Amino acid sequence: MDVVNRYITINNHINIAPQDSDFELKASPLSLSLDPASNVVIVKNLYVSIDPYQLNRMKSFSASQKTSDFAVAIVPGEAIDTYGVGKVVASTNPEFDKGDIVVGLLNWGEFTVIKAGGMLNKLNPMGFPLSYHVGILGFSGLTAYAGLFEICKPKKGEKVFVSAALGSVGNLVGQFANLSGCYVVGCAGSKEKVALLKEKLGFDDAFNYREETDLNSTLKRYFPNGIDIYFDNVGGEMQEVAVSNMNINGRIAVCGVISEYLDSEKRAAPSTIEVIYKRIKIQGFLAGDYLNIFGDFLSTTCDRLRTGKIQPLEDISDGVESIPSAFISLYRGQNIGKKIVKIAEE
């Protein structure tokens, strides 16, 4: 039996803000009749993740392409891999059967062919929507959990600042920190997003950075007694002013630098003197560094979801053809929470 597999590719390397013309929807026949010796799995993709870091993979060069297997360069014209959830429709791999729900590295497309050794695991949804396992119970959630608890190690009463606080990671960091008894302030790019942070997600306060003309003064206003923890999702000037407002022994988890993805001139230049004399810890990290705590993260987060202590925040588009616009929306500040594309019904 043959099916038509539609998938997204890039037409060229993308070194500036992505546009619709940078992407192409391709289609090719795919046989579901497998050679018994092939040891492959064919997955019907159900939900796929849309993440800002993918732009670095699309560039003609980025230092990140040489440092992680999850960040290797994307070749124009070829399928683009991403984290996702799907359903096995054909398999000669003895570990997977037709009908299994799986999670792992899939493609921005309708089907994914996964060879032996590919990143793929059976998924127990545990009663949650499958989309949760792409976001809050997937790498976005693990990133928030590991960055906050393993790197920043919050203590009750500490002051926490989160940039891009309504993004897929930032919104969870704020909720985790709030549940740990911290005072949490987030920044976002609109009045509507600020309202969501305070009214739905439990942030103690929040501000629209687009309305602020002096970010250093803004942070002094919201943190008159200084910042203990800064969860950095943006880099650039925000990181600089956060360092200026950090307390002694402050901790900074550097998760993303989205302000630098589109403009390499916006590199952060925090005061080294302040870093030294305040004994500030600044650490970059990847979720893959903390797979050893995935079980603890999953157990804790599931419990908090079931008791309503954490609110999932998803922004879901429909259909493989919506992937380019979903990706572009990340760079226009249009997403609310975790951006996901639903490819098909289960």
mmCIF file with all atom_site columns, N, CA and C in Angstrom, residues 126-156:
data_model
loop_
_atom_site.group_PDB
_atom_site.id
_atom_site.type_symbol
_atom_site.label_atom_id
_atom_site.label_alt_id
_atom_site.label_comp_id
_atom_site.label_asym_id
_atom_site.label_entity_id
_atom_site.label_seq_id
_atom_site.pdbx_PDB_ins_code
_atom_site.Cartn_x
_atom_site.Cartn_y
_atom_site.Cartn_z
_atom_site.occupancy
_atom_site.B_iso_or_equiv
_atom_site.pdbx_formal_charge
_atom_site.auth_seq_id
_atom_site.auth_comp_id
_atom_site.auth_asym_id
_atom_site.auth_atom_id
_atom_site.pdbx_PDB_model_num
ATOM 1  N N  . MET A 1 126 ? -0.995 8.504  29.769 1.00 0.00 ? 126 MET A N  1
ATOM 2  C CA . MET A 1 126 ? -1.350 8.691  31.193 1.00 0.00 ? 126 MET A CA 1
ATOM 3  C C  . MET A 1 126 ? -2.616 9.513  31.379 1.00 0.00 ? 126 MET A C  1
ATOM 4  N N  . GLY A 1 127 ? -3.501 9.449  30.398 1.00 0.00 ? 127 GLY A N  1
ATOM 5  C CA . GLY A 1 127 ? -4.768 10.158 30.510 1.00 0.00 ? 127 GLY A CA 1
ATOM 6  C C  . GLY A 1 127 ? -4.733 11.599 30.045 1.00 0.00 ? 127 GLY A C  1
ATOM 7  N N  . PHE A 1 128 ? -3.572 12.068 29.605 1.00 0.00 ? 128 PHE A N  1
ATOM 8  C CA . PHE A 1 128 ? -3.444 13.453 29.149 1.00 0.00 ? 128 PHE A CA 1
ATOM 9  C C  . PHE A 1 128 ? -3.564 13.530 27.626 1.00 0.00 ? 128 PHE A C  1
ATOM 10 N N  . PRO A 1 129 ? -3.952 14.682 27.089 1.00 0.00 ? 129 PRO A N  1
ATOM 11 C CA . PRO A 1 129 ? -3.969 14.859 25.633 1.00 0.00 ? 129 PRO A CA 1
ATOM 12 C C  . PRO A 1 129 ? -2.587 14.597 25.042 1.00 0.00 ? 129 PRO A C  1
ATOM 13 N N  . LEU A 1 130 ? -2.540 14.032 23.857 1.00 0.00 ? 130 LEU A N  1
ATOM 14 C CA . LEU A 1 130 ? -1.258 13.723 23.232 1.00 0.00 ? 130 LEU A CA 1
ATOM 15 C C  . LEU A 1 130 ? -0.407 14.974 23.027 1.00 0.00 ? 130 LEU A C  1
ATOM 16 N N  . SER A 1 131 ? -1.041 16.107 22.789 1.00 0.00 ? 131 SER A N  1
ATOM 17 C CA . SER A 1 131 ? -0.282 17.343 22.568 1.00 0.00 ? 131 SER A CA 1
ATOM 18 C C  . SER A 1 131 ? 0.548  17.730 23.785 1.00 0.00 ? 131 SER A C  1
ATOM 19 N N  . TYR A 1 132 ? 0.097  17.359 24.985 1.00 0.00 ? 132 TYR A N  1
ATOM 20 C CA . TYR A 1 132 ? 0.861  17.682 26.196 1.00 0.00 ? 132 TYR A CA 1
ATOM 21 C C  . TYR A 1 132 ? 2.255  17.065 26.142 1.00 0.00 ? 132 TYR A C  1
ATOM 22 N N  . HIS A 1 133 ? 2.364  15.918 25.479 1.00 0.00 ? 133 HIS A N  1
ATOM 23 C CA . HIS A 1 133 ? 3.641  15.208 25.443 1.00 0.00 ? 133 HIS A CA 1
ATOM 24 C C  . HIS A 1 133 ? 4.608  15.809 24.434 1.00 0.00 ? 133 HIS A C  1
ATOM 25 N N  . VAL A 1 134 ? 4.152  16.771 23.677 1.00 0.00 ? 134 VAL A N  1
ATOM 26 C CA . VAL A 1 134 ? 5.030  17.540 22.793 1.00 0.00 ? 134 VAL A CA 1
ATOM 27 C C  . VAL A 1 134 ? 5.546  18.785 23.514 1.00 0.00 ? 134 VAL A C  1
ATOM 28 N N  . GLY A 1 135 ? 4.763  19.272 24.484 1.00 0.00 ? 135 GLY A N  1
ATOM 29 C CA . GLY A 1 135 ? 5.104  20.523 25.162 1.00 0.00 ? 135 GLY A CA 1
ATOM 30 C C  . GLY A 1 135 ? 5.358  20.375 26.635 1.00 0.00 ? 135 GLY A C  1
ATOM 31 N N  . ILE A 1 136 ? 4.325  20.539 27.438 1.00 0.00 ? 136 ILE A N  1
ATOM 32 C CA . ILE A 1 136 ? 4.480  20.604 28.887 1.00 0.00 ? 136 ILE A CA 1
ATOM 33 C C  . ILE A 1 136 ? 5.056  19.317 29.478 1.00 0.00 ? 136 ILE A C  1
ATOM 34 N N  . LEU A 1 137 ? 4.768  18.160 28.877 1.00 0.00 ? 137 LEU A N  1
ATOM 35 C CA . LEU A 1 137 ? 5.316  16.893 29.351 1.00 0.00 ? 137 LEU A CA 1
ATOM 36 C C  . LEU A 1 137 ? 6.452  16.397 28.455 1.00 0.00 ? 137 LEU A C  1
ATOM 37 N N  . GLY A 1 138 ? 6.931  17.274 27.578 1.00 0.00 ? 138 GLY A N  1
ATOM 38 C CA . GLY A 1 138 ? 8.034  16.942 26.678 1.00 0.00 ? 138 GLY A CA 1
ATOM 39 C C  . GLY A 1 138 ? 9.258  17.794 26.976 1.00 0.00 ? 138 GLY A C  1
ATOM 40 N N  . PHE A 1 139 ? 9.990  18.145 25.930 1.00 0.00 ? 139 PHE A N  1
ATOM 41 C CA . PHE A 1 139 ? 11.249 18.862 26.122 1.00 0.00 ? 139 PHE A CA 1
ATOM 42 C C  . PHE A 1 139 ? 11.053 20.284 26.627 1.00 0.00 ? 139 PHE A C  1
ATOM 43 N N  . SER A 1 140 ? 9.955  20.929 26.268 1.00 0.00 ? 140 SER A N  1
ATOM 44 C CA . SER A 1 140 ? 9.723  22.281 26.784 1.00 0.00 ? 140 SER A CA 1
ATOM 45 C C  . SER A 1 140 ? 9.587  22.249 28.300 1.00 0.00 ? 140 SER A C  1
ATOM 46 N N  . GLY A 1 141 ? 8.795  21.292 28.780 1.00 0.00 ? 141 GLY A N  1
ATOM 47 C CA . GLY A 1 141 ? 8.618  21.158 30.219 1.00 0.00 ? 141 GLY A CA 1
ATOM 48 C C  . GLY A 1 141 ? 9.903  20.779 30.922 1.00 0.00 ? 141 GLY A C  1
ATOM 49 N N  . LEU A 1 142 ? 10.654 19.826 30.354 1.00 0.00 ? 142 LEU A N  1
ATOM 50 C CA . LEU A 1 142 ? 11.920 19.412 30.951 1.00 0.00 ? 142 LEU A CA 1
ATOM 51 C C  . LEU A 1 142 ? 12.908 20.568 30.994 1.00 0.00 ? 142 LEU A C  1
ATOM 52 N N  . THR A 1 143 ? 12.919 21.389 29.959 1.00 0.00 ? 143 THR A N  1
ATOM 53 C CA . THR A 1 143 ? 13.812 22.547 29.934 1.00 0.00 ? 143 THR A CA 1
ATOM 54 C C  . THR A 1 143 ? 13.511 23.494 31.089 1.00 0.00 ? 143 THR A C  1
ATOM 55 N N  . ALA A 1 144 ? 12.235 23.785 31.288 1.00 0.00 ? 144 ALA A N  1
ATOM 56 C CA . ALA A 1 144 ? 11.837 24.675 32.386 1.00 0.00 ? 144 ALA A CA 1
ATOM 57 C C  . ALA A 1 144 ? 12.204 24.072 33.730 1.00 0.00 ? 144 ALA A C  1
ATOM 58 N N  . TYR A 1 145 ? 11.890 22.815 33.901 1.00 0.00 ? 145 TYR A N  1
ATOM 59 C CA . TYR A 1 145 ? 12.107 22.132 35.178 1.00 0.00 ? 145 TYR A CA 1
ATOM 60 C C  . TYR A 1 145 ? 13.595 22.034 35.513 1.00 0.00 ? 145 TYR A C  1
ATOM 61 N N  . ALA A 1 146 ? 14.394 21.575 34.553 1.00 0.00 ? 146 ALA A N  1
ATOM 62 C CA . ALA A 1 146 ? 15.828 21.400 34.796 1.00 0.00 ? 146 ALA A CA 1
ATOM 63 C C  . ALA A 1 146 ? 16.528 22.736 34.988 1.00 0.00 ? 146 ALA A C  1
ATOM 64 N N  . GLY A 1 147 ? 16.198 23.718 34.150 1.00 0.00 ? 147 GLY A N  1
ATOM 65 C CA . GLY A 1 147 ? 16.849 25.017 34.275 1.00 0.00 ? 147 GLY A CA 1
ATOM 66 C C  . GLY A 1 147 ? 16.585 25.670 35.612 1.00 0.00 ? 147 GLY A C  1
ATOM 67 N N  . LEU A 1 148 ? 15.345 25.559 36.086 1.00 0.00 ? 148 LEU A N  1
ATOM 68 C CA . LEU A 1 148 ? 14.998 26.185 37.359 1.00 0.00 ? 148 LEU A CA 1
ATOM 69 C C  . LEU A 1 148 ? 15.547 25.403 38.547 1.00 0.00 ? 148 LEU A C  1
ATOM 70 N N  . PHE A 1 149 ? 15.259 24.103 38.593 1.00 0.00 ? 149 PHE A N  1
ATOM 71 C CA . PHE A 1 149 ? 15.573 23.338 39.801 1.00 0.00 ? 149 PHE A CA 1
ATOM 72 C C  . PHE A 1 149 ? 17.002 22.790 39.839 1.00 0.00 ? 149 PHE A C  1
ATOM 73 N N  . GLU A 1 150 ? 17.567 22.451 38.689 1.00 0.00 ? 150 GLU A N  1
ATOM 74 C CA . GLU A 1 150 ? 18.923 21.898 38.684 1.00 0.00 ? 150 GLU A CA 1
ATOM 75 C C  . GLU A 1 150 ? 19.992 22.975 38.614 1.00 0.00 ? 150 GLU A C  1
ATOM 76 N N  . ILE A 1 151 ? 19.711 24.070 37.918 1.00 0.00 ? 151 ILE A N  1
ATOM 77 C CA . ILE A 1 151 ? 20.709 25.129 37.768 1.00 0.00 ? 151 ILE A CA 1
ATOM 78 C C  . ILE A 1 151 ? 20.489 26.246 38.779 1.00 0.00 ? 151 ILE A C  1
ATOM 79 N N  . CYS A 1 152 ? 19.269 26.737 38.855 1.00 0.00 ? 152 CYS A N  1
ATOM 80 C CA . CYS A 1 152 ? 19.004 27.911 39.707 1.00 0.00 ? 152 CYS A CA 1
ATOM 81 C C  . CYS A 1 152 ? 18.686 27.561 41.156 1.00 0.00 ? 152 CYS A C  1
ATOM 82 N N  . LYS A 1 153 ? 18.168 26.371 41.400 1.00 0.00 ? 153 LYS A N  1
ATOM 83 C CA . LYS A 1 153 ? 17.904 25.882 42.760 1.00 0.00 ? 153 LYS A CA 1
ATOM 84 C C  . LYS A 1 153 ? 17.196 26.944 43.620 1.00 0.00 ? 153 LYS A C  1
ATOM 85 N N  . PRO A 1 154 ? 15.938 27.242 43.301 1.00 0.00 ? 154 PRO A N  1
ATOM 86 C CA . PRO A 1 154 ? 15.215 28.306 44.022 1.00 0.00 ? 154 PRO A CA 1
ATOM 87 C C  . PRO A 1 154 ? 14.933 27.972 45.478 1.00 0.00 ? 154 PRO A C  1
ATOM 88 N N  . LYS A 1 155 ? 14.965 29.015 46.294 1.00 0.00 ? 155 LYS A N  1
ATOM 89 C CA . LYS A 1 155 ? 14.602 28.890 47.701 1.00 0.00 ? 155 LYS A CA 1
ATOM 90 C C  . LYS A 1 155 ? 13.366 29.756 47.949 1.00 0.00 ? 155 LYS A C  1
ATOM 91 N N  . LYS A 1 156 ? 12.552 29.322 48.891 1.00 0.00 ? 156 LYS A N  1
ATOM 92 C CA . LYS A 1 156 ? 11.335 30.048 49.214 1.00 0.00 ? 156 LYS A CA 1
ATOM 93 C C  . LYS A 1 156 ? 11.653 31.506 49.529 1.00 0.00 ? 156 LYS A C  1
#
